[in-house]
């Protein structure tokens, strides 16, 4: 975690859009929420025309969703949602009309990465010096 | 939100099934849970034979899951799950034996759609007149 | 539920790996968490090289995530996460360096399977004799 996922119809996002979004989302996450660079996953998936309906009609929405560790403040999470949307619009030049952005939280208590249990928010520094040493330079 | 997702093995649902399910699920959501027509997403995805196992054996389950905003009563949610299942069976003619239906809830606090923060359950009417005006006729 | 999902880049897991993982994950779930064999779903999905970034760079992580019913103890859930990781490493021979394992919980209250509401944790035995009879021998 965080696990960001951007879902769009085939052909909507160019390879350059994707690369830039992955970089920018990683940076904004680390800047606003802290955490560890090697944790920030951004996955792109696409659907075919006709696979998604809105209000009963075929449509082409884009969703940008993130699962983050529990423990950030309301202010941080709201700032993250807005920054995710602004970044998406800035990078792609697309209107936000068809875009949904959402964050949900999950406990790191029952999550392991690279063979060790994921640290709680705020405990990353100690973790990087001990169990998480492999992530210190990642 | 709501984000409904129907996952099935390739070839199980016809295009006509999909169109009818998308319409009927949108209607039942609006009738039982309220909300805004332009929020109701129904996504279909398919897997290949051999990608899903049940109890360790290759199987072909169908799942119909929805993520809805927090705030509906127990009675409403139970009625929704039953209506989703009944609608699926009625539209497709398939047995519910391989069908799993599930609802989970997510806060709209950290969700944006069409450029604005998603309203809480019960606050849609005021929202449609202000921030959400673009959705009023959608 | 449980719904286990293993996501990896195309070509990373062989068909034999998948079959063995599906069997072993079903067994460890039933051994550690209890439940009903016919509930244990294991789904494999793959992504193409270039669809996933970590820290802004293209990467090939593997994720093994499970959604289980609410109600297990902390000890059980921690043991499950560790067993899932150990099983993955043992079956595939891959390093855990690129592996994320995670469990989240969902209420069975708004879930139906095979036409009936899913039992709470601990109520499976009575359920298998009544509503869930179709699952008793599955």
Short mmCIF file of C-alpha atoms in Angstrom, two decimals:
data_model
loop_
_atom_site.label_atom_id
_atom_site.label_comp_id
_atom_site.label_asym_id
_atom_site.label_seq_id
_atom_site.Cartn_x
_atom_site.Cartn_y
_atom_site.Cartn_z
CA UNK A 1 0.00 0.00 0.00
CA UNK A 2 -0.74 2.53 -1.28
CA UNK A 3 -2.30 0.78 -4.24
CA UNK A 4 -3.51 3.24 -6.85
CA UNK A 5 -5.51 1.95 -9.78
CA UNK A 6 -6.52 3.88 -12.86
CA UNK A 7 -9.21 2.28 -14.96
CA UNK A 8 -10.15 3.66 -18.37
CA UNK A 9 -11.46 2.58 -21.74
CA UNK A 10 -8.83 1.20 -24.13
CA UNK A 11 -7.03 3.96 -25.97
CA UNK A 12 -7.96 6.82 -23.65
CA UNK A 13 -4.57 7.11 -21.93
CA UNK A 14 -1.38 7.20 -23.98
CA UNK A 15 1.81 5.48 -22.80
CA UNK A 16 3.24 8.94 -22.06
CA UNK A 17 0.16 9.83 -19.97
CA UNK A 18 0.59 6.64 -18.00
CA UNK A 19 4.25 7.13 -17.29
CA UNK A 20 3.71 10.73 -16.22
CA UNK A 21 0.71 9.83 -14.04
CA UNK A 22 2.68 7.06 -12.31
CA UNK A 23 5.51 9.47 -11.51
CA UNK A 24 3.31 12.33 -10.41
CA UNK A 25 1.01 10.18 -8.27
CA UNK A 26 4.02 8.67 -6.51
CA UNK A 27 5.41 12.13 -5.80
CA UNK A 28 2.12 13.57 -4.53
CA UNK A 29 1.55 10.58 -2.31
CA UNK A 30 4.99 10.87 -0.72
CA UNK A 31 4.63 14.65 -0.35
CA UNK A 32 1.12 14.67 1.16
CA UNK A 33 0.90 11.33 2.95
CA UNK A 34 4.49 10.36 3.59
CA UNK A 35 5.32 6.69 3.46
CA UNK A 36 7.90 4.70 1.58
CA UNK A 37 8.66 5.11 -2.14
CA UNK A 38 8.90 1.37 -2.67
CA UNK A 39 5.31 0.93 -1.42
CA UNK A 40 3.64 3.18 -4.00
CA UNK A 41 1.94 1.02 -6.59
CA UNK A 42 0.15 2.53 -9.58
CA UNK A 43 -1.69 0.04 -11.80
CA UNK A 44 -3.40 0.82 -15.08
CA UNK A 45 -6.19 -1.29 -16.38
CA UNK A 46 -8.43 -0.89 -19.36
CA UNK A 47 -11.87 -2.05 -20.35
CA UNK A 48 -13.43 -2.48 -23.77
CA UNK A 49 -16.16 -0.22 -25.12
CA UNK A 50 -19.43 -1.72 -23.92
CA UNK A 51 -18.13 -3.14 -20.65
CA UNK A 52 -19.25 -0.21 -18.47
CA UNK A 53 -22.67 1.39 -18.08
CA UNK A 54 -23.69 4.53 -16.20
CA UNK A 55 -27.35 4.97 -15.34
CA UNK A 56 -28.10 2.02 -17.63
CA UNK A 57 -26.31 3.37 -20.73
CA UNK A 58 -22.90 2.46 -22.16
CA UNK A 59 -20.36 5.02 -20.99
CA UNK A 60 -16.62 5.64 -20.68
CA UNK A 61 -15.87 6.70 -17.12
CA UNK A 62 -12.38 6.90 -15.72
CA UNK A 63 -11.71 5.92 -12.14
CA UNK A 64 -8.64 6.70 -10.08
CA UNK A 65 -8.84 4.91 -6.77
CA UNK A 66 -6.35 4.41 -4.01
CA UNK A 67 -6.14 2.07 -1.05
CA UNK A 68 -3.97 3.69 1.61
CA UNK A 69 -2.97 2.66 5.11
CA UNK A 70 -5.29 3.83 7.90
CA UNK A 71 -4.13 6.73 10.05
CA UNK A 72 -4.04 9.92 7.99
CA UNK A 73 -6.05 12.96 9.08
CA UNK A 74 -9.22 14.17 7.36
CA UNK A 75 -7.32 17.19 6.00
CA UNK A 76 -4.59 15.06 4.47
CA UNK A 77 -7.04 12.68 2.82
CA UNK A 78 -9.13 15.51 1.37
CA UNK A 79 -5.99 17.21 0.04
CA UNK A 80 -4.90 13.92 -1.51
CA UNK A 81 -8.21 13.42 -3.35
CA UNK A 82 -8.08 16.93 -4.74
CA UNK A 83 -4.44 16.63 -5.73
CA UNK A 84 -5.11 13.30 -7.46
CA UNK A 85 -7.88 14.86 -9.50
CA UNK A 86 -5.91 18.00 -10.37
CA UNK A 87 -2.89 15.93 -11.37
CA UNK A 88 -4.98 13.69 -13.58
CA UNK A 89 -6.55 16.64 -15.38
CA UNK A 90 -3.22 18.44 -15.75
CA UNK A 91 -1.35 15.43 -17.13
CA UNK A 92 -4.03 14.14 -19.51
CA UNK A 93 -5.78 17.33 -20.56
CA UNK A 94 -9.09 15.48 -20.09
CA UNK A 95 -12.14 17.05 -18.44
CA UNK A 96 -12.99 15.78 -14.94
CA UNK A 97 -16.60 15.27 -16.12
CA UNK A 98 -16.13 11.49 -16.51
CA UNK A 99 -13.61 11.06 -13.71
CA UNK A 100 -14.24 9.52 -10.31
CA UNK A 101 -11.49 9.75 -7.70
CA UNK A 102 -11.70 7.87 -4.43
CA UNK A 103 -9.60 6.83 -1.44
CA UNK A 104 -10.29 3.96 0.92
CA UNK A 105 -8.23 2.84 3.89
CA UNK A 106 -6.98 -0.55 4.98
CA UNK A 107 -5.06 -1.62 8.06
CA UNK A 108 -1.43 -2.60 7.51
CA UNK A 109 -1.76 -5.07 10.41
CA UNK A 110 -2.52 -7.96 8.09
CA UNK A 111 -0.30 -6.97 5.21
CA UNK A 112 3.23 -8.10 4.36
CA UNK A 113 5.54 -6.73 1.73
CA UNK A 114 8.91 -8.10 0.71
CA UNK A 115 8.63 -10.71 3.44
CA UNK A 116 7.87 -8.46 6.43
CA UNK A 117 4.79 -6.94 8.05
CA UNK A 118 3.98 -3.45 6.73
CA UNK A 119 4.60 -0.62 9.26
CA UNK A 120 1.83 1.56 10.67
CA UNK A 121 1.64 5.18 9.50
CA UNK A 122 4.32 7.12 11.40
CA UNK A 123 6.47 4.08 12.12
CA UNK A 124 8.22 3.93 8.76
CA UNK A 125 11.52 5.43 9.90
CA UNK A 126 12.21 2.81 12.55
CA UNK A 127 10.97 0.09 10.17
CA UNK A 128 13.38 1.16 7.40
CA UNK A 129 16.28 0.69 9.81
CA UNK A 130 15.18 -2.78 10.92
CA UNK A 131 12.73 -5.17 9.19
CA UNK A 132 12.30 -2.91 6.17
CA UNK A 133 15.98 -2.28 5.45
CA UNK A 134 15.59 -3.60 1.90
CA UNK A 135 13.25 -0.68 1.17
CA UNK A 136 15.52 2.06 2.57
CA UNK A 137 17.10 2.86 -0.77
CA UNK A 138 14.28 1.66 -3.03
CA UNK B 1 -20.61 5.20 -6.32
CA UNK B 2 -22.45 2.93 -6.48
CA UNK B 3 -20.00 0.77 -8.38
CA UNK B 4 -21.51 -2.54 -9.35
CA UNK B 5 -19.30 -5.17 -10.89
CA UNK B 6 -20.37 -8.42 -12.48
CA UNK B 7 -17.64 -10.95 -13.04
CA UNK B 8 -18.24 -14.12 -15.04
CA UNK B 9 -16.46 -16.59 -17.28
CA UNK B 10 -16.19 -15.53 -20.92
CA UNK B 11 -19.33 -16.36 -22.87
CA UNK B 12 -21.68 -16.80 -19.91
CA UNK B 13 -23.51 -13.48 -20.30
CA UNK B 14 -24.81 -12.41 -23.70
CA UNK B 15 -24.70 -8.77 -24.81
CA UNK B 16 -28.47 -8.65 -24.32
CA UNK B 17 -28.11 -9.99 -20.75
CA UNK B 18 -25.55 -7.31 -20.01
CA UNK B 19 -27.62 -4.46 -21.33
CA UNK B 20 -30.70 -5.63 -19.46
CA UNK B 21 -28.75 -6.19 -16.22
CA UNK B 22 -27.23 -2.71 -16.43
CA UNK B 23 -30.67 -1.14 -16.84
CA UNK B 24 -32.39 -3.22 -14.18
CA UNK B 25 -29.62 -2.79 -11.61
CA UNK B 26 -29.66 0.98 -12.11
CA UNK B 27 -33.42 1.04 -11.61
CA UNK B 28 -33.40 -1.14 -8.52
CA UNK B 29 -30.61 0.88 -6.97
CA UNK B 30 -32.46 4.15 -7.49
CA UNK B 31 -35.74 2.64 -6.25
CA UNK B 32 -34.36 0.99 -3.10
CA UNK B 33 -31.38 3.15 -2.17
CA UNK B 34 -32.09 6.49 -3.83
CA UNK B 35 -29.12 8.42 -5.10
CA UNK B 36 -28.31 9.98 -8.44
CA UNK B 37 -28.74 8.21 -11.80
CA UNK B 38 -25.44 9.54 -13.10
CA UNK B 39 -23.60 7.84 -10.22
CA UNK B 40 -24.72 4.28 -10.96
CA UNK B 41 -21.86 2.39 -12.57
CA UNK B 42 -22.25 -1.20 -13.72
CA UNK B 43 -19.07 -2.85 -15.01
CA UNK B 44 -18.81 -6.27 -16.60
CA UNK B 45 -15.62 -8.21 -16.56
CA UNK B 46 -14.81 -11.70 -17.68
CA UNK B 47 -12.23 -14.29 -16.85
CA UNK B 48 -10.94 -17.20 -18.86
CA UNK B 49 -11.70 -20.83 -18.02
CA UNK B 50 -9.03 -21.91 -15.57
CA UNK B 51 -8.54 -18.55 -13.88
CA UNK B 52 -10.85 -19.24 -10.92
CA UNK B 53 -10.85 -22.09 -8.43
CA UNK B 54 -13.36 -22.96 -5.72
CA UNK B 55 -12.25 -25.27 -2.93
CA UNK B 56 -9.12 -25.99 -4.97
CA UNK B 57 -10.90 -27.01 -8.20
CA UNK B 58 -11.43 -25.03 -11.41
CA UNK B 59 -14.90 -23.51 -11.34
CA UNK B 60 -17.09 -20.88 -13.00
CA UNK B 61 -18.62 -18.70 -10.30
CA UNK B 62 -20.39 -15.46 -11.03
CA UNK B 63 -20.04 -12.54 -8.66
CA UNK B 64 -22.21 -9.45 -8.51
CA UNK B 65 -20.74 -6.99 -6.05
CA UNK B 66 -21.55 -3.40 -5.28
CA UNK B 67 -19.74 -0.64 -3.42
CA UNK B 68 -22.32 1.83 -2.12
CA UNK B 69 -22.06 4.95 -0.01
CA UNK B 70 -22.31 4.45 3.76
CA UNK B 71 -25.58 5.41 5.42
CA UNK B 72 -28.35 3.04 4.32
CA UNK B 73 -30.28 1.04 6.92
CA UNK B 74 -29.88 -2.69 7.48
CA UNK B 75 -33.34 -3.28 5.94
CA UNK B 76 -32.48 -1.36 2.79
CA UNK B 77 -29.18 -3.19 2.31
CA UNK B 78 -30.73 -6.60 2.82
CA UNK B 79 -33.51 -5.76 0.36
CA UNK B 80 -30.89 -4.60 -2.15
CA UNK B 81 -28.90 -7.84 -1.94
CA UNK B 82 -32.04 -9.92 -2.44
CA UNK B 83 -33.25 -7.74 -5.31
CA UNK B 84 -29.84 -7.93 -7.00
CA UNK B 85 -29.92 -11.70 -6.84
CA UNK B 86 -33.53 -12.01 -8.01
CA UNK B 87 -32.89 -9.59 -10.87
CA UNK B 88 -29.82 -11.51 -11.97
CA UNK B 89 -31.69 -14.82 -12.01
CA UNK B 90 -34.72 -13.33 -13.77
CA UNK B 91 -32.70 -11.61 -16.50
CA UNK B 92 -30.23 -14.41 -17.24
CA UNK B 93 -32.29 -17.51 -16.51
CA UNK B 94 -29.23 -18.91 -14.69
CA UNK B 95 -29.44 -20.76 -11.38
CA UNK B 96 -28.17 -18.87 -8.31
CA UNK B 97 -26.08 -21.96 -7.41
CA UNK B 98 -22.86 -20.38 -8.73
CA UNK B 99 -23.75 -16.80 -7.90
CA UNK B 100 -22.31 -14.70 -5.09
CA UNK B 101 -23.90 -11.31 -4.41
CA UNK B 102 -22.34 -8.84 -2.01
CA UNK B 103 -22.52 -5.22 -0.92
CA UNK B 104 -19.80 -3.24 0.82
CA UNK B 105 -19.87 0.38 1.89
CA UNK B 106 -17.43 3.25 1.42
CA UNK B 107 -17.51 6.81 2.70
CA UNK B 108 -18.14 9.49 0.06
CA UNK B 109 -15.98 11.88 2.11
CA UNK B 110 -12.88 11.10 0.08
CA UNK B 111 -14.54 10.66 -3.29
CA UNK B 112 -14.95 13.14 -6.13
CA UNK B 113 -17.02 12.77 -9.27
CA UNK B 114 -17.15 15.16 -12.21
CA UNK B 115 -14.86 17.52 -10.35
CA UNK B 116 -16.77 17.82 -7.06
CA UNK B 117 -16.94 15.96 -3.74
CA UNK B 118 -19.66 13.26 -3.70
CA UNK B 119 -22.64 14.07 -1.43
CA UNK B 120 -23.52 12.06 1.67
CA UNK B 121 -26.63 9.83 1.51
CA UNK B 122 -29.66 12.12 2.00
CA UNK B 123 -27.89 15.27 0.82
CA UNK B 124 -28.26 14.63 -2.91
CA UNK B 125 -31.11 17.09 -3.48
CA UNK B 126 -29.22 20.14 -2.22
CA UNK B 127 -26.09 18.91 -4.01
CA UNK B 128 -27.88 18.63 -7.37
CA UNK B 129 -28.86 22.32 -7.08
CA UNK B 130 -25.34 23.49 -6.24
CA UNK B 131 -22.02 21.65 -6.82
CA UNK B 132 -23.67 18.74 -8.59
CA UNK B 133 -25.77 20.73 -11.06
CA UNK B 134 -24.17 18.91 -14.01
CA UNK B 135 -25.74 15.67 -12.74
CA UNK B 136 -29.27 17.06 -12.30
CA UNK B 137 -30.48 15.95 -15.71
CA UNK B 138 -28.02 13.10 -16.26
CA UNK C 1 -15.98 -15.31 0.78
CA UNK C 2 -13.13 -15.87 1.23
CA UNK C 3 -12.11 -14.36 -2.09
CA UNK C 4 -8.40 -14.74 -2.70
CA UNK C 5 -6.87 -13.01 -5.69
CA UNK C 6 -3.37 -13.43 -7.04
CA UNK C 7 -2.24 -10.81 -9.48
CA UNK C 8 1.01 -11.16 -11.41
CA UNK C 9 2.62 -10.21 -14.68
CA UNK C 10 1.81 -12.53 -17.59
CA UNK C 11 4.04 -15.59 -17.64
CA UNK C 12 5.23 -15.40 -14.03
CA UNK C 13 3.07 -18.23 -12.70
CA UNK C 14 2.88 -21.54 -14.54
CA UNK C 15 -0.37 -23.51 -14.79
CA UNK C 16 1.12 -25.99 -12.31
CA UNK C 17 1.92 -23.15 -9.88
CA UNK C 18 -1.63 -21.92 -10.13
CA UNK C 19 -3.23 -25.28 -9.52
CA UNK C 20 -0.98 -25.97 -6.55
CA UNK C 21 -1.54 -22.49 -5.09
CA UNK C 22 -5.32 -22.85 -5.40
CA UNK C 23 -5.23 -26.17 -3.55
CA UNK C 24 -2.80 -25.08 -0.86
CA UNK C 25 -4.55 -21.76 -0.19
CA UNK C 26 -7.90 -23.54 0.16
CA UNK C 27 -6.38 -26.00 2.63
CA UNK C 28 -4.63 -23.34 4.73
CA UNK C 29 -7.76 -21.24 4.86
CA UNK C 30 -9.88 -24.13 6.09
CA UNK C 31 -7.20 -25.20 8.58
CA UNK C 32 -6.51 -21.76 10.09
CA UNK C 33 -9.79 -19.90 9.64
CA UNK C 34 -12.38 -22.64 9.33
CA UNK C 35 -15.32 -21.99 7.06
CA UNK C 36 -16.82 -23.92 4.20
CA UNK C 37 -14.83 -25.48 1.35
CA UNK C 38 -17.34 -24.36 -1.26
CA UNK C 39 -16.80 -20.72 -0.24
CA UNK C 40 -13.05 -20.60 -0.92
CA UNK C 41 -12.47 -18.73 -4.18
CA UNK C 42 -8.99 -18.29 -5.60
CA UNK C 43 -8.79 -16.10 -8.71
CA UNK C 44 -5.70 -15.51 -10.84
CA UNK C 45 -5.32 -12.42 -12.91
CA UNK C 46 -2.46 -11.15 -14.95
CA UNK C 47 -1.28 -7.80 -16.19
CA UNK C 48 0.93 -6.90 -19.12
CA UNK C 49 4.46 -5.59 -18.72
CA UNK C 50 4.13 -1.82 -18.38
CA UNK C 51 0.76 -1.79 -16.62
CA UNK C 52 2.17 -1.49 -13.09
CA UNK C 53 4.57 1.05 -11.61
CA UNK C 54 6.24 1.12 -8.21
CA UNK C 55 7.65 4.41 -6.99
CA UNK C 56 7.11 5.79 -10.52
CA UNK C 57 9.01 3.03 -12.37
CA UNK C 58 7.68 0.04 -14.30
CA UNK C 59 7.78 -3.01 -12.06
CA UNK C 60 6.47 -6.56 -11.71
CA UNK C 61 4.97 -6.94 -8.25
CA UNK C 62 2.86 -9.88 -7.23
CA UNK C 63 -0.08 -9.41 -4.91
CA UNK C 64 -1.95 -12.07 -3.01
CA UNK C 65 -4.96 -10.55 -1.32
CA UNK C 66 -7.90 -12.08 0.47
CA UNK C 67 -11.28 -10.77 1.53
CA UNK C 68 -12.49 -12.84 4.47
CA UNK C 69 -15.55 -12.65 6.68
CA UNK C 70 -15.25 -10.47 9.78
CA UNK C 71 -14.83 -12.22 13.10
CA UNK C 72 -11.44 -13.93 13.24
CA UNK C 73 -8.98 -13.07 16.02
CA UNK C 74 -5.83 -11.02 15.54
CA UNK C 75 -3.73 -14.16 16.04
CA UNK C 76 -5.60 -16.10 13.39
CA UNK C 77 -5.35 -13.30 10.84
CA UNK C 78 -1.64 -12.80 11.42
CA UNK C 79 -1.03 -16.53 11.11
CA UNK C 80 -3.02 -16.55 7.87
CA UNK C 81 -0.97 -13.74 6.32
CA UNK C 82 2.28 -15.48 7.21
CA UNK C 83 1.03 -18.85 5.95
CA UNK C 84 -0.13 -17.29 2.69
CA UNK C 85 3.28 -15.80 2.12
CA UNK C 86 5.18 -18.95 3.07
CA UNK C 87 2.94 -21.07 0.87
CA UNK C 88 3.43 -18.76 -2.10
CA UNK C 89 7.21 -18.84 -1.75
CA UNK C 90 7.28 -22.60 -1.23
CA UNK C 91 5.07 -23.40 -4.23
CA UNK C 92 6.59 -20.97 -6.72
CA UNK C 93 10.21 -20.82 -5.60
CA UNK C 94 10.02 -17.03 -6.08
CA UNK C 95 11.56 -14.56 -3.62
CA UNK C 96 9.10 -12.61 -1.46
CA UNK C 97 10.91 -9.39 -2.46
CA UNK C 98 8.20 -8.44 -4.98
CA UNK C 99 5.29 -9.99 -3.11
CA UNK C 100 2.58 -8.17 -1.18
CA UNK C 101 0.16 -10.22 0.89
CA UNK C 102 -2.89 -8.68 2.49
CA UNK C 103 -6.15 -9.58 4.19
CA UNK C 104 -9.22 -7.39 4.50
CA UNK C 105 -12.52 -8.22 6.13
CA UNK C 106 -16.11 -7.82 4.98
CA UNK C 107 -19.36 -8.53 6.76
CA UNK C 108 -21.33 -11.52 5.48
CA UNK C 109 -24.56 -9.72 6.44
CA UNK C 110 -25.05 -8.35 2.94
CA UNK C 111 -23.71 -11.30 1.00
CA UNK C 112 -25.57 -14.20 -0.58
CA UNK C 113 -24.14 -17.34 -2.10
CA UNK C 114 -26.03 -20.04 -3.95
CA UNK C 115 -29.26 -18.22 -3.20
CA UNK C 116 -28.95 -17.84 0.58
CA UNK C 117 -27.42 -15.35 2.99
CA UNK C 118 -23.83 -16.22 3.98
CA UNK C 119 -23.43 -17.38 7.62
CA UNK C 120 -21.45 -15.47 10.22
CA UNK C 121 -18.11 -16.91 11.36
CA UNK C 122 -18.92 -19.70 13.86
CA UNK C 123 -22.43 -20.33 12.54
CA UNK C 124 -21.42 -22.50 9.59
CA UNK C 125 -22.40 -25.83 11.15
CA UNK C 126 -26.04 -24.91 11.75
CA UNK C 127 -26.15 -23.22 8.33
CA UNK C 128 -24.90 -26.33 6.51
CA UNK C 129 -27.83 -28.28 8.00
CA UNK C 130 -30.44 -25.73 6.99
CA UNK C 131 -30.16 -22.96 4.36
CA UNK C 132 -26.71 -24.02 3.26
CA UNK C 133 -27.42 -27.73 2.77
CA UNK C 134 -26.28 -27.56 -0.85
CA UNK C 135 -22.77 -26.72 0.40
CA UNK C 136 -22.53 -29.56 2.94
CA UNK C 137 -20.80 -31.96 0.57
CA UNK C 138 -19.23 -29.41 -1.76
#
